[in-house]
CSV table of N, CA and C in Angstrom, one decimal:
chain,number,residue,atom,x,y,z
A,1293,MET,N,190.2,161.0,35.0
A,1293,MET,CA,189.0,160.9,34.1
A,1293,MET,C,189.0,162.0,33.1
A,1294,GLU,N,188.9,161.6,31.8
A,1294,GLU,CA,188.9,162.6,30.8
A,1294,GLU,C,187.5,163.3,30.7
A,1295,PRO,N,187.5,164.6,30.3
A,1295,PRO,CA,186.2,165.2,30.2
A,1295,PRO,C,185.4,164.6,29.1
A,1296,LEU,N,184.1,164.7,29.1
A,1296,LEU,CA,183.2,164.3,28.0
A,1296,LEU,C,183.5,165.1,26.8
A,1297,ASN,N,183.7,164.4,25.7
A,1297,ASN,CA,184.1,165.1,24.5
A,1297,ASN,C,183.7,164.3,23.3
A,1298,CYS,N,183.6,164.9,22.1
A,1298,CYS,CA,183.3,164.2,20.9
A,1298,CYS,C,183.5,165.2,19.7
A,1299,VAL,N,183.6,164.6,18.5
A,1299,VAL,CA,183.6,165.4,17.3
A,1299,VAL,C,182.5,164.9,16.4
A,1300,VAL,N,181.7,165.8,15.8
A,1300,VAL,CA,180.6,165.5,15.0
A,1300,VAL,C,180.8,166.2,13.6
A,1301,GLU,N,180.7,165.4,12.6
A,1301,GLU,CA,180.8,166.0,11.2
A,1301,GLU,C,179.6,165.6,10.4
A,1302,LEU,N,178.9,166.6,9.8
A,1302,LEU,CA,177.8,166.3,9.0
A,1302,LEU,C,178.3,166.2,7.5
A,1303,THR,N,177.8,165.2,6.8
A,1303,THR,CA,178.2,165.0,5.4
A,1303,THR,C,177.0,164.8,4.6
A,1304,ALA,N,177.2,164.8,3.3
A,1304,ALA,CA,176.0,164.6,2.4
A,1304,ALA,C,175.4,163.2,2.6
A,1305,GLN,N,176.2,162.2,3.1
A,1305,GLN,CA,175.7,160.9,3.4
A,1305,GLN,C,175.0,160.8,4.8
A,1306,GLY,N,175.3,161.7,5.7
A,1306,GLY,CA,174.7,161.6,7.0
A,1306,GLY,C,175.6,162.3,8.0
A,1307,CYS,N,176.0,161.5,9.0
A,1307,CYS,CA,176.7,162.1,10.2
A,1307,CYS,C,177.8,161.1,10.6
A,1308,GLU,N,179.0,161.7,10.9
A,1308,GLU,CA,180.0,160.8,11.5
A,1308,GLU,C,180.5,161.4,12.8
A,1309,ILE,N,180.6,160.5,13.8
A,1309,ILE,CA,180.9,160.9,15.2
A,1309,ILE,C,182.2,160.2,15.6
A,1310,TRP,N,183.0,160.9,16.3
A,1310,TRP,CA,184.2,160.3,17.0
A,1310,TRP,C,184.1,160.6,18.5
A,1311,ALA,N,184.0,159.5,19.3
A,1311,ALA,CA,183.8,159.6,20.7
A,1311,ALA,C,184.2,158.4,21.4
A,1312,GLY,N,184.5,158.5,22.7
A,1312,GLY,CA,184.7,157.3,23.6
A,1312,GLY,C,183.4,156.8,24.0
A,1313,SER,N,182.7,156.2,23.0
A,1313,SER,CA,181.3,155.8,23.1
A,1313,SER,C,181.1,154.5,23.9
A,1314,GLN,N,180.0,154.5,24.7
A,1314,GLN,CA,179.7,153.3,25.5
A,1314,GLN,C,178.3,152.8,25.1
A,1315,PHE,N,177.5,153.6,24.5
A,1315,PHE,CA,176.1,153.2,24.1
A,1315,PHE,C,175.9,153.6,22.7
A,1316,GLN,N,176.6,152.9,21.8
A,1316,GLN,CA,176.6,153.3,20.4
A,1316,GLN,C,175.2,153.3,19.8
A,1317,THR,N,174.4,152.3,20.1
A,1317,THR,CA,173.1,152.2,19.5
A,1317,THR,C,172.2,153.4,20.0
A,1318,VAL,N,172.2,153.7,21.2
A,1318,VAL,CA,171.5,154.8,21.8
A,1318,VAL,C,171.9,156.1,21.2
A,1319,GLU,N,173.3,156.3,21.1
A,1319,GLU,CA,173.8,157.5,20.5
A,1319,GLU,C,173.5,157.7,19.0
A,1320,GLN,N,173.6,156.6,18.3
A,1320,GLN,CA,173.2,156.6,16.9
A,1320,GLN,C,171.8,157.0,16.7
A,1321,GLY,N,170.9,156.4,17.5
A,1321,GLY,CA,169.5,156.7,17.4
A,1321,GLY,C,169.2,158.2,17.8
A,1322,ALA,N,169.9,158.7,18.8
A,1322,ALA,CA,169.7,160.1,19.2
A,1322,ALA,C,170.1,161.0,18.1
A,1323,ALA,N,171.3,160.8,17.6
A,1323,ALA,CA,171.8,161.6,16.5
A,1323,ALA,C,170.9,161.6,15.3
A,1324,ALA,N,170.4,160.4,14.9
A,1324,ALA,CA,169.5,160.3,13.8
A,1324,ALA,C,168.2,161.1,14.0
A,1325,ALA,N,167.7,161.0,15.2
A,1325,ALA,CA,166.4,161.7,15.5
A,1325,ALA,C,166.6,163.2,15.4
A,1326,ILE,N,167.7,163.7,15.9
A,1326,ILE,CA,168.0,165.1,15.9
A,1326,ILE,C,168.1,165.6,14.5
A,1327,LEU,N,168.8,164.8,13.7
A,1327,LEU,CA,169.0,165.2,12.3
A,1327,LEU,C,167.9,164.9,11.3
A,1328,GLY,N,167.0,164.0,11.7
A,1328,GLY,CA,165.9,163.6,10.8
A,1328,GLY,C,166.4,162.7,9.8
A,1329,ILE,N,167.4,161.8,10.1
A,1329,ILE,CA,167.9,160.8,9.1
A,1329,ILE,C,167.7,159.4,9.7
A,1330,LYS,N,168.1,158.4,8.9
A,1330,LYS,CA,168.0,157.0,9.4
A,1330,LYS,C,169.3,156.7,10.3
A,1331,PRO,N,169.1,155.9,11.3
A,1331,PRO,CA,170.2,155.5,12.1
A,1331,PRO,C,171.4,155.0,11.3
A,1332,GLU,N,171.1,154.3,10.2
A,1332,GLU,CA,172.2,153.7,9.4
A,1332,GLU,C,173.1,154.8,8.8
A,1333,GLN,N,172.6,156.0,8.8
A,1333,GLN,CA,173.3,157.2,8.2
A,1333,GLN,C,174.2,157.8,9.2
A,1334,VAL,N,174.2,157.3,10.4
A,1334,VAL,CA,175.1,157.8,11.5
A,1334,VAL,C,176.2,156.8,11.8
A,1335,LYS,N,177.4,157.2,11.5
A,1335,LYS,CA,178.6,156.4,11.7
A,1335,LYS,C,179.3,156.8,13.0
A,1336,ILE,N,179.5,155.9,13.9
A,1336,ILE,CA,180.2,156.2,15.2
A,1336,ILE,C,181.5,155.5,15.2
A,1337,ASN,N,182.6,156.3,15.3
A,1337,ASN,CA,183.9,155.8,15.5
A,1337,ASN,C,184.2,155.8,17.0
A,1338,THR,N,184.3,154.6,17.6
A,1338,THR,CA,184.5,154.5,19.0
A,1338,THR,C,186.0,154.6,19.3
A,1339,LEU,N,186.3,155.6,20.1
A,1339,LEU,CA,187.7,155.8,20.5
A,1339,LEU,C,188.0,155.1,21.8
A,1340,TYR,N,189.1,154.6,22.0
A,1340,TYR,CA,189.5,154.0,23.3
A,1340,TYR,C,189.8,155.2,24.3
A,1341,ALA,N,188.9,155.4,25.2
A,1341,ALA,CA,189.0,156.5,26.1
A,1341,ALA,C,189.1,155.9,27.5
A,1342,GLY,N,190.0,156.5,28.3
A,1342,GLY,CA,190.2,156.0,29.7
A,1342,GLY,C,189.4,156.7,30.7
A,1343,GLY,N,189.0,156.0,31.7
A,1343,GLY,CA,188.4,156.7,32.9
A,1343,GLY,C,187.0,157.0,32.7
A,1344,SER,N,186.2,156.5,31.8
A,1344,SER,CA,184.8,156.8,31.6
A,1344,SER,C,184.0,156.2,32.8
A,1345,PHE,N,184.3,155.0,33.2
A,1345,PHE,CA,183.6,154.4,34.3
A,1345,PHE,C,182.1,154.4,34.2
A,1346,GLY,N,181.7,154.2,33.0
A,1346,GLY,CA,180.2,154.2,32.7
A,1346,GLY,C,179.6,155.5,32.5
A,1347,ARG,N,180.3,156.6,32.7
A,1347,ARG,CA,179.7,157.9,32.6
A,1347,ARG,C,179.2,158.2,31.2
A,1348,ARG,N,179.8,157.7,30.2
A,1348,ARG,CA,179.4,158.0,28.8
A,1348,ARG,C,178.2,157.2,28.4
A,1349,ALA,N,177.7,156.3,29.2
A,1349,ALA,CA,176.5,155.5,28.9
A,1349,ALA,C,175.3,156.1,29.5
A,1350,THR,N,174.7,157.1,28.9
A,1350,THR,CA,173.5,157.8,29.4
A,1350,THR,C,172.4,157.4,28.4
A,1351,PRO,N,171.2,157.3,29.0
A,1351,PRO,CA,170.0,156.9,28.2
A,1351,PRO,C,169.6,158.0,27.2
A,1352,ASP,N,170.1,159.2,27.3
A,1352,ASP,CA,169.7,160.2,26.3
A,1352,ASP,C,170.9,160.7,25.5
A,1353,ALA,N,172.0,160.1,25.6
A,1353,ALA,CA,173.2,160.4,24.8
A,1353,ALA,C,173.5,161.9,25.0
A,1354,ASP,N,173.5,162.4,26.2
A,1354,ASP,CA,173.5,163.8,26.5
A,1354,ASP,C,174.6,164.7,25.7
A,1355,TYR,N,175.8,164.3,25.9
A,1355,TYR,CA,176.9,165.2,25.2
A,1355,TYR,C,176.9,165.0,23.7
A,1356,ILE,N,176.6,163.8,23.2
A,1356,ILE,CA,176.5,163.5,21.8
A,1356,ILE,C,175.4,164.3,21.2
A,1357,ALA,N,174.2,164.3,21.9
A,1357,ALA,CA,173.1,165.0,21.4
A,1357,ALA,C,173.4,166.5,21.3
A,1358,GLU,N,174.1,167.0,22.3
A,1358,GLU,CA,174.4,168.5,22.3
A,1358,GLU,C,175.3,168.8,21.1
A,1359,ALA,N,176.3,168.0,20.8
A,1359,ALA,CA,177.2,168.2,19.7
A,1359,ALA,C,176.5,168.1,18.4
A,1360,VAL,N,175.6,167.1,18.3
A,1360,VAL,CA,174.9,167.0,17.0
A,1360,VAL,C,173.9,168.2,16.8
A,1361,THR,N,173.3,168.6,17.9
A,1361,THR,CA,172.4,169.8,17.8
A,1361,THR,C,173.2,171.0,17.3
A,1362,ILE,N,174.4,171.2,17.9
A,1362,ILE,CA,175.3,172.4,17.5
A,1362,ILE,C,175.7,172.2,16.0
A,1363,ALA,N,176.1,171.0,15.6
A,1363,ALA,CA,176.4,170.8,14.2
A,1363,ALA,C,175.3,171.1,13.3
A,1364,LYS,N,174.1,170.7,13.6
A,1364,LYS,CA,172.9,170.9,12.8
A,1364,LYS,C,172.6,172.4,12.8
A,1365,ALA,N,172.7,173.1,13.9
A,1365,ALA,CA,172.4,174.6,14.0
A,1365,ALA,C,173.4,175.4,13.2
A,1366,SER,N,174.6,174.9,13.1
A,1366,SER,CA,175.6,175.6,12.3
A,1366,SER,C,175.6,175.3,10.8
A,1367,GLY,N,174.6,174.4,10.4
A,1367,GLY,CA,174.5,174.1,9.0
A,1367,GLY,C,175.5,173.1,8.5
A,1368,GLY,N,176.3,172.5,9.4
A,1368,GLY,CA,177.3,171.5,9.1
A,1368,GLY,C,178.4,172.0,8.3
A,1369,ALA,N,178.7,173.3,8.4
A,1369,ALA,CA,179.8,173.9,7.6
A,1369,ALA,C,181.1,173.3,7.9
A,1370,ARG,N,181.3,172.9,9.1
A,1370,ARG,CA,182.6,172.3,9.5
A,1370,ARG,C,182.4,171.4,10.7
A,1371,PRO,N,183.3,170.5,11.0
A,1371,PRO,CA,183.1,169.6,12.2
A,1371,PRO,C,183.0,170.4,13.5
A,1372,VAL,N,182.3,169.8,14.4
A,1372,VAL,CA,182.1,170.4,15.7
A,1372,VAL,C,182.9,169.5,16.7
A,1373,HIS,N,183.7,170.2,17.5
A,1373,HIS,CA,184.4,169.5,18.6
A,1373,HIS,C,183.9,170.0,19.9
A,1374,LEU,N,183.2,169.2,20.7
A,1374,LEU,CA,182.6,169.6,21.9
A,1374,LEU,C,183.4,169.0,23.1
A,1375,VAL,N,183.7,169.8,24.1
A,1375,VAL,CA,184.4,169.3,25.3
A,1375,VAL,C,183.6,169.9,26.5
A,1376,TRP,N,183.1,169.1,27.3
A,1376,TRP,CA,182.4,169.6,28.5
A,1376,TRP,C,183.5,169.8,29.6
A,1377,THR,N,183.3,170.8,30.4
A,1377,THR,CA,184.2,171.0,31.5
A,1377,THR,C,183.7,170.1,32.6
A,1378,ARG,N,184.5,169.9,33.6
A,1378,ARG,CA,184.0,169.0,34.8
A,1378,ARG,C,182.8,169.6,35.4
A,1379,GLU,N,182.8,171.0,35.5
A,1379,GLU,CA,181.6,171.7,36.1
A,1379,GLU,C,180.4,171.4,35.3
A,1380,ASP,N,180.5,171.5,33.9
A,1380,ASP,CA,179.3,171.2,33.1
A,1380,ASP,C,178.8,169.8,33.4
A,1381,ASP,N,179.7,168.8,33.4
A,1381,ASP,CA,179.3,167.4,33.7
A,1381,ASP,C,178.6,167.2,35.0
A,1382,ILE,N,179.2,167.8,36.0
A,1382,ILE,CA,178.6,167.6,37.4
A,1382,ILE,C,177.2,168.2,37.5
A,1383,LYS,N,177.0,169.4,36.8
A,1383,LYS,CA,175.7,170.0,36.9
A,1383,LYS,C,174.6,169.2,36.2
A,1384,GLY,N,175.0,168.3,35.3
A,1384,GLY,CA,174.1,167.5,34.5
A,1384,GLY,C,173.3,166.5,35.4
A,1385,GLY,N,173.9,166.0,36.5
A,1385,GLY,CA,173.2,165.2,37.4
A,1385,GLY,C,173.3,163.7,37.1
A,1386,TYR,N,173.6,163.2,36.0
A,1386,TYR,CA,173.7,161.8,35.7
A,1386,TYR,C,174.8,161.1,36.5
A,1387,TYR,N,174.4,160.0,37.1
A,1387,TYR,CA,175.3,159.2,37.9
A,1387,TYR,C,175.8,160.0,39.2
A,1388,ARG,N,175.3,161.2,39.4
A,1388,ARG,CA,175.5,161.9,40.6
A,1388,ARG,C,174.2,162.5,41.1
A,1389,PRO,N,173.2,161.6,41.2
A,1389,PRO,CA,171.9,162.1,41.6
A,1389,PRO,C,171.9,162.6,43.0
A,1390,MET,N,170.9,163.4,43.3
A,1390,MET,CA,170.7,163.9,44.7
A,1390,MET,C,170.2,162.7,45.5
A,1391,VAL,N,170.8,162.5,46.6
A,1391,VAL,CA,170.3,161.4,47.5
A,1391,VAL,C,170.4,161.9,49.0
A,1392,TYR,N,169.3,161.5,49.7
A,1392,TYR,CA,169.3,161.9,51.1
A,1392,TYR,C,169.0,160.6,51.9
A,1393,HIS,N,169.9,160.3,52.9
A,1393,HIS,CA,169.8,159.1,53.7
A,1393,HIS,C,169.5,159.6,55.2
A,1394,LYS,N,168.6,158.9,55.8
A,1394,LYS,CA,168.4,159.1,57.3
A,1394,LYS,C,168.4,157.7,57.9
A,1395,VAL,N,169.3,157.5,58.8
A,1395,VAL,CA,169.5,156.2,59.4
A,1395,VAL,C,169.4,156.3,60.9
A,1396,ARG,N,168.7,155.5,61.5
A,1396,ARG,CA,168.7,155.3,63.0
A,1396,ARG,C,168.9,153.8,63.2
A,1397,ALA,N,169.9,153.5,64.1
A,1397,ALA,CA,170.2,152.2,64.4
A,1397,ALA,C,170.5,152.0,65.9
A,1398,GLY,N,170.3,150.8,66.3
A,1398,GLY,CA,170.5,150.5,67.7
A,1398,GLY,C,171.4,149.3,67.9
A,1399,LEU,N,172.4,149.4,68.8
A,1399,LEU,CA,173.3,148.3,69.1
A,1399,LEU,C,173.1,147.9,70.5
A,1400,ASP,N,173.3,146.7,70.8
A,1400,ASP,CA,173.3,146.2,72.2
A,1400,ASP,C,174.7,146.4,72.8
A,1401,LYS,N,174.8,146.1,74.0
A,1401,LYS,CA,176.1,146.3,74.7
A,1401,LYS,C,177.3,145.6,74.1
A,1402,ASP,N,177.1,144.6,73.3
A,1402,ASP,CA,178.2,143.9,72.6
A,1402,ASP,C,178.4,144.4,71.2
A,1403,GLY,N,177.7,145.4,70.8
A,1403,GLY,CA,177.9,145.9,69.4
A,1403,GLY,C,177.1,145.2,68.4
A,1404,VAL,N,176.1,144.4,68.8
A,1404,VAL,CA,175.3,143.7,67.8
A,1404,VAL,C,174.1,144.5,67.4
A,1405,LEU,N,173.9,144.6,66.2
A,1405,LEU,CA,172.8,145.4,65.6
A,1405,LEU,C,171.4,144.8,66.1
A,1406,VAL,N,170.6,145.6,66.7
A,1406,VAL,CA,169.3,145.1,67.2
A,1406,VAL,C,168.2,145.9,66.6
A,1407,ALA,N,168.5,147.1,66.0
A,1407,ALA,CA,167.4,147.9,65.3
A,1407,ALA,C,168.0,148.7,64.2
A,1408,TRP,N,167.2,148.8,63.1
A,1408,TRP,CA,167.7,149.5,61.9
A,1408,TRP,C,166.5,150.2,61.2
A,1409,ASP,N,166.6,151.5,61.1
A,1409,ASP,CA,165.5,152.2,60.4
A,1409,ASP,C,166.2,153.1,59.4
A,1410,HIS,N,166.0,152.9,58.1
A,1410,HIS,CA,166.8,153.6,57.1
A,1410,HIS,C,165.8,154.1,56.0
A,1411,HIS,N,165.8,155.4,55.8
A,1411,HIS,CA,165.0,156.0,54.8
A,1411,HIS,C,165.9,156.6,53.8
A,1412,ILE,N,165.6,156.4,52.5
A,1412,ILE,CA,166.4,156.9,51.4
A,1412,ILE,C,165.4,157.7,50.4
A,1413,VAL,N,165.8,158.9,50.0
A,1413,VAL,CA,165.1,159.6,49.0
A,1413,VAL,C,166.1,159.9,47.9
A,1414,ALA,N,165.9,159.4,46.7
A,1414,ALA,CA,166.8,159.6,45.6
A,1414,ALA,C,166.2,160.0,44.3
A,1415,GLN,N,166.9,160.8,43.6
A,1415,GLN,CA,166.5,161.3,42.3
A,1415,GLN,C,166.6,160.1,41.3
A,1416,GLN,N,165.6,159.8,40.6
A,1416,GLN,CA,165.7,158.7,39.6
A,1416,GLN,C,166.3,159.2,38.3
A,1417,ILE,N,167.2,158.4,37.7
A,1417,ILE,CA,167.7,158.8,36.4
A,1417,ILE,C,167.3,157.9,35.3
A,1418,MET,N,166.7,156.7,35.6
A,1418,MET,CA,166.2,155.8,34.5
A,1418,MET,C,164.7,155.9,34.2
A,1419,GLU,N,164.0,156.6,35.1
A,1419,GLU,CA,162.6,156.7,34.9
A,1419,GLU,C,162.3,157.5,33.6
A,1420,GLY,N,161.4,157.0,32.7
A,1420,GLY,CA,161.1,157.7,31.5
A,1420,GLY,C,162.1,157.4,30.3
A,1421,THR,N,163.1,156.4,30.6
A,1421,THR,CA,164.0,156.1,29.5
A,1421,THR,C,163.7,154.6,29.1
A,1422,ALA,N,164.4,154.2,28.0
A,1422,ALA,CA,164.3,152.8,27.5
A,1422,ALA,C,164.7,151.8,28.5
A,1423,PHE,N,165.4,152.2,29.6
A,1423,PHE,CA,166.0,151.3,30.6
A,1423,PHE,C,165.1,151.1,31.8
A,1424,GLU,N,164.0,151.9,31.8
A,1424,GLU,CA,163.1,151.9,33.0
A,1424,GLU,C,162.6,150.5,33.3
A,1425,SER,N,162.2,149.7,32.2
A,1425,SER,CA,161.6,148.4,32.4
A,1425,SER,C,162.4,147.4,33.3
A,1426,PHE,N,163.7,147.6,33.2
A,1426,PHE,CA,164.6,146.6,34.0
A,1426,PHE,C,165.3,147.3,35.1
A,1427,ALA,N,165.4,148.7,35.1
A,1427,ALA,CA,166.2,149.4,36.2
A,1427,ALA,C,165.3,149.9,37.3
A,1428,VAL,N,164.0,150.0,37.1
A,1428,VAL,CA,163.1,150.5,38.1
A,1428,VAL,C,162.1,149.5,38.5
A,1429,ARG,N,162.1,149.1,39.8
A,1429,ARG,CA,161.2,148.1,40.3
A,1429,ARG,C,160.5,148.6,41.5
A,1430,ASN,N,159.1,148.5,41.4
A,1430,ASN,CA,158.3,149.1,42.5
A,1430,ASN,C,158.6,150.5,42.9
A,1431,GLY,N,158.9,151.3,41.9
A,1431,GLY,CA,159.2,152.7,42.1
A,1431,GLY,C,160.6,153.0,42.5
A,1432,VAL,N,161.4,152.0,42.6
A,1432,VAL,CA,162.8,152.2,43.1
A,1432,VAL,C,163.8,152.1,41.9
A,1433,ASP,N,164.6,153.1,41.7
A,1433,ASP,CA,165.6,153.1,40.6
A,1433,ASP,C,166.8,152.4,41.2
A,1434,SER,N,167.1,151.2,40.7
A,1434,SER,CA,168.3,150.4,41.3
A,1434,SER,C,169.6,151.1,40.9
A,1435,THR,N,169.7,152.0,40.0
A,1435,THR,CA,170.9,152.6,39.6
A,1435,THR,C,171.3,153.7,40.6
A,1436,THR,N,170.3,154.2,41.3
A,1436,THR,CA,170.6,155.3,42.3
A,1436,THR,C,170.5,154.9,43.7
A,1437,THR,N,169.8,153.8,44.0
A,1437,THR,CA,169.6,153.3,45.3
A,1437,THR,C,170.1,151.9,45.5
A,1438,GLU,N,171.2,151.7,46.1
A,1438,GLU,CA,171.7,150.4,46.3
A,1438,GLU,C,171.7,150.1,47.8
A,1439,ALA,N,171.5,148.8,48.1
A,1439,ALA,CA,171.5,148.4,49.5
A,1439,ALA,C,172.2,147.1,49.6
A,1440,PRO,N,172.8,146.8,50.8
A,1440,PRO,CA,173.4,145.5,50.9
A,1440,PRO,C,172.4,144.4,50.9
A,1441,PRO,N,172.7,143.2,50.4
A,1441,PRO,CA,171.7,142.2,50.3
A,1441,PRO,C,171.2,141.7,51.7
A,1442,THR,N,172.1,141.8,52.7
A,1442,THR,CA,171.7,141.5,54.1
A,1442,THR,C,172.2,142.6,55.0
A,1443,CYS,N,171.6,142.7,56.1
A,1443,CYS,CA,172.0,143.7,57.1
A,1443,CYS,C,173.1,143.1,58.0
A,1444,PRO,N,174.1,143.8,58.3
A,1444,PRO,CA,175.2,143.3,59.1
A,1444,PRO,C,174.7,142.9,60.5
A,1445,THR,N,175.4,141.9,61.0
A,1445,THR,CA,175.0,141.4,62.4
A,1445,THR,C,175.8,142.0,63.5
A,1446,ARG,N,176.9,142.6,63.1
A,1446,ARG,CA,177.8,143.3,64.1
A,1446,ARG,C,178.3,144.6,63.5
A,1447,CYS,N,178.1,145.7,64.2
A,1447,CYS,CA,178.6,147.0,63.7
A,1447,CYS,C,179.7,147.5,64.5
A,1448,PRO,N,180.6,148.2,64.0
A,1448,PRO,CA,181.7,148.8,64.8
A,1448,PRO,C,181.1,149.8,65.7
A,1449,THR,N,181.7,149.9,66.9
A,1449,THR,CA,181.2,150.9,67.8
A,1449,THR,C,182.0,152.2,67.6
A,1450,SER,N,181.5,153.3,68.1
A,1450,SER,CA,182.2,154.6,67.8
A,1450,SER,C,183.4,154.8,68.7
A,1451,ARG,N,183.6,153.9,69.6
A,1451,ARG,CA,184.8,154.0,70.5
A,1451,ARG,C,185.6,152.7,70.5
A,1452,SER,N,186.9,152.8,70.3
A,1452,SER,CA,187.7,151.7,70.2
A,1452,SER,C,187.9,151.1,71.6
A,1453,PRO,N,187.8,149.7,71.8
A,1453,PRO,CA,188.0,149.1,73.1
A,1453,PRO,C,189.3,149.5,73.8
A,1454,SER,N,190.3,149.9,73.0
A,1454,SER,CA,191.6,150.2,73.7
A,1454,SER,C,191.7,151.6,74.2
A,1455,ILE,N,190.7,152.4,73.8
A,1455,ILE,CA,190.6,153.8,74.3
A,1455,ILE,C,189.5,153.9,75.3
A,1456,GLN,N,189.8,154.2,76.5
A,1456,GLN,CA,188.8,154.3,77.6
A,1456,GLN,C,188.5,155.8,77.9
């Protein structure tokens, strides 16, 4: 997986960005808001980047917003090339939210599941974003808490039948 990276150049016409973009409209809007210009003045050149696996699709355009902010702060004298280290990315928390699971289950003598008590506490990443209306239902962020559609009827036991 390549590290998050992009190039931002400010021009008299607006802003030009080169990135392995996955949410161009969101990124265009974020850049325009930071710079105080119209979204049409932000041109995004989408590069074919490998290994993003959805990581570049964040509701706040995190790394793009950082690069645009740096370009703005520097007065746009020259293009800005931003590269996040893996450590920078992991500290951000997106798509790696904190999650705590506590499971208690009961099996009968044949390994059939007869009881299941599962508690999940997860950090929400879509709350307060434009995606909340379809990603968060009844207070549960579906992007951070996934569950099987049905509970299994047979669970493997902790001991193989061939080992006594």
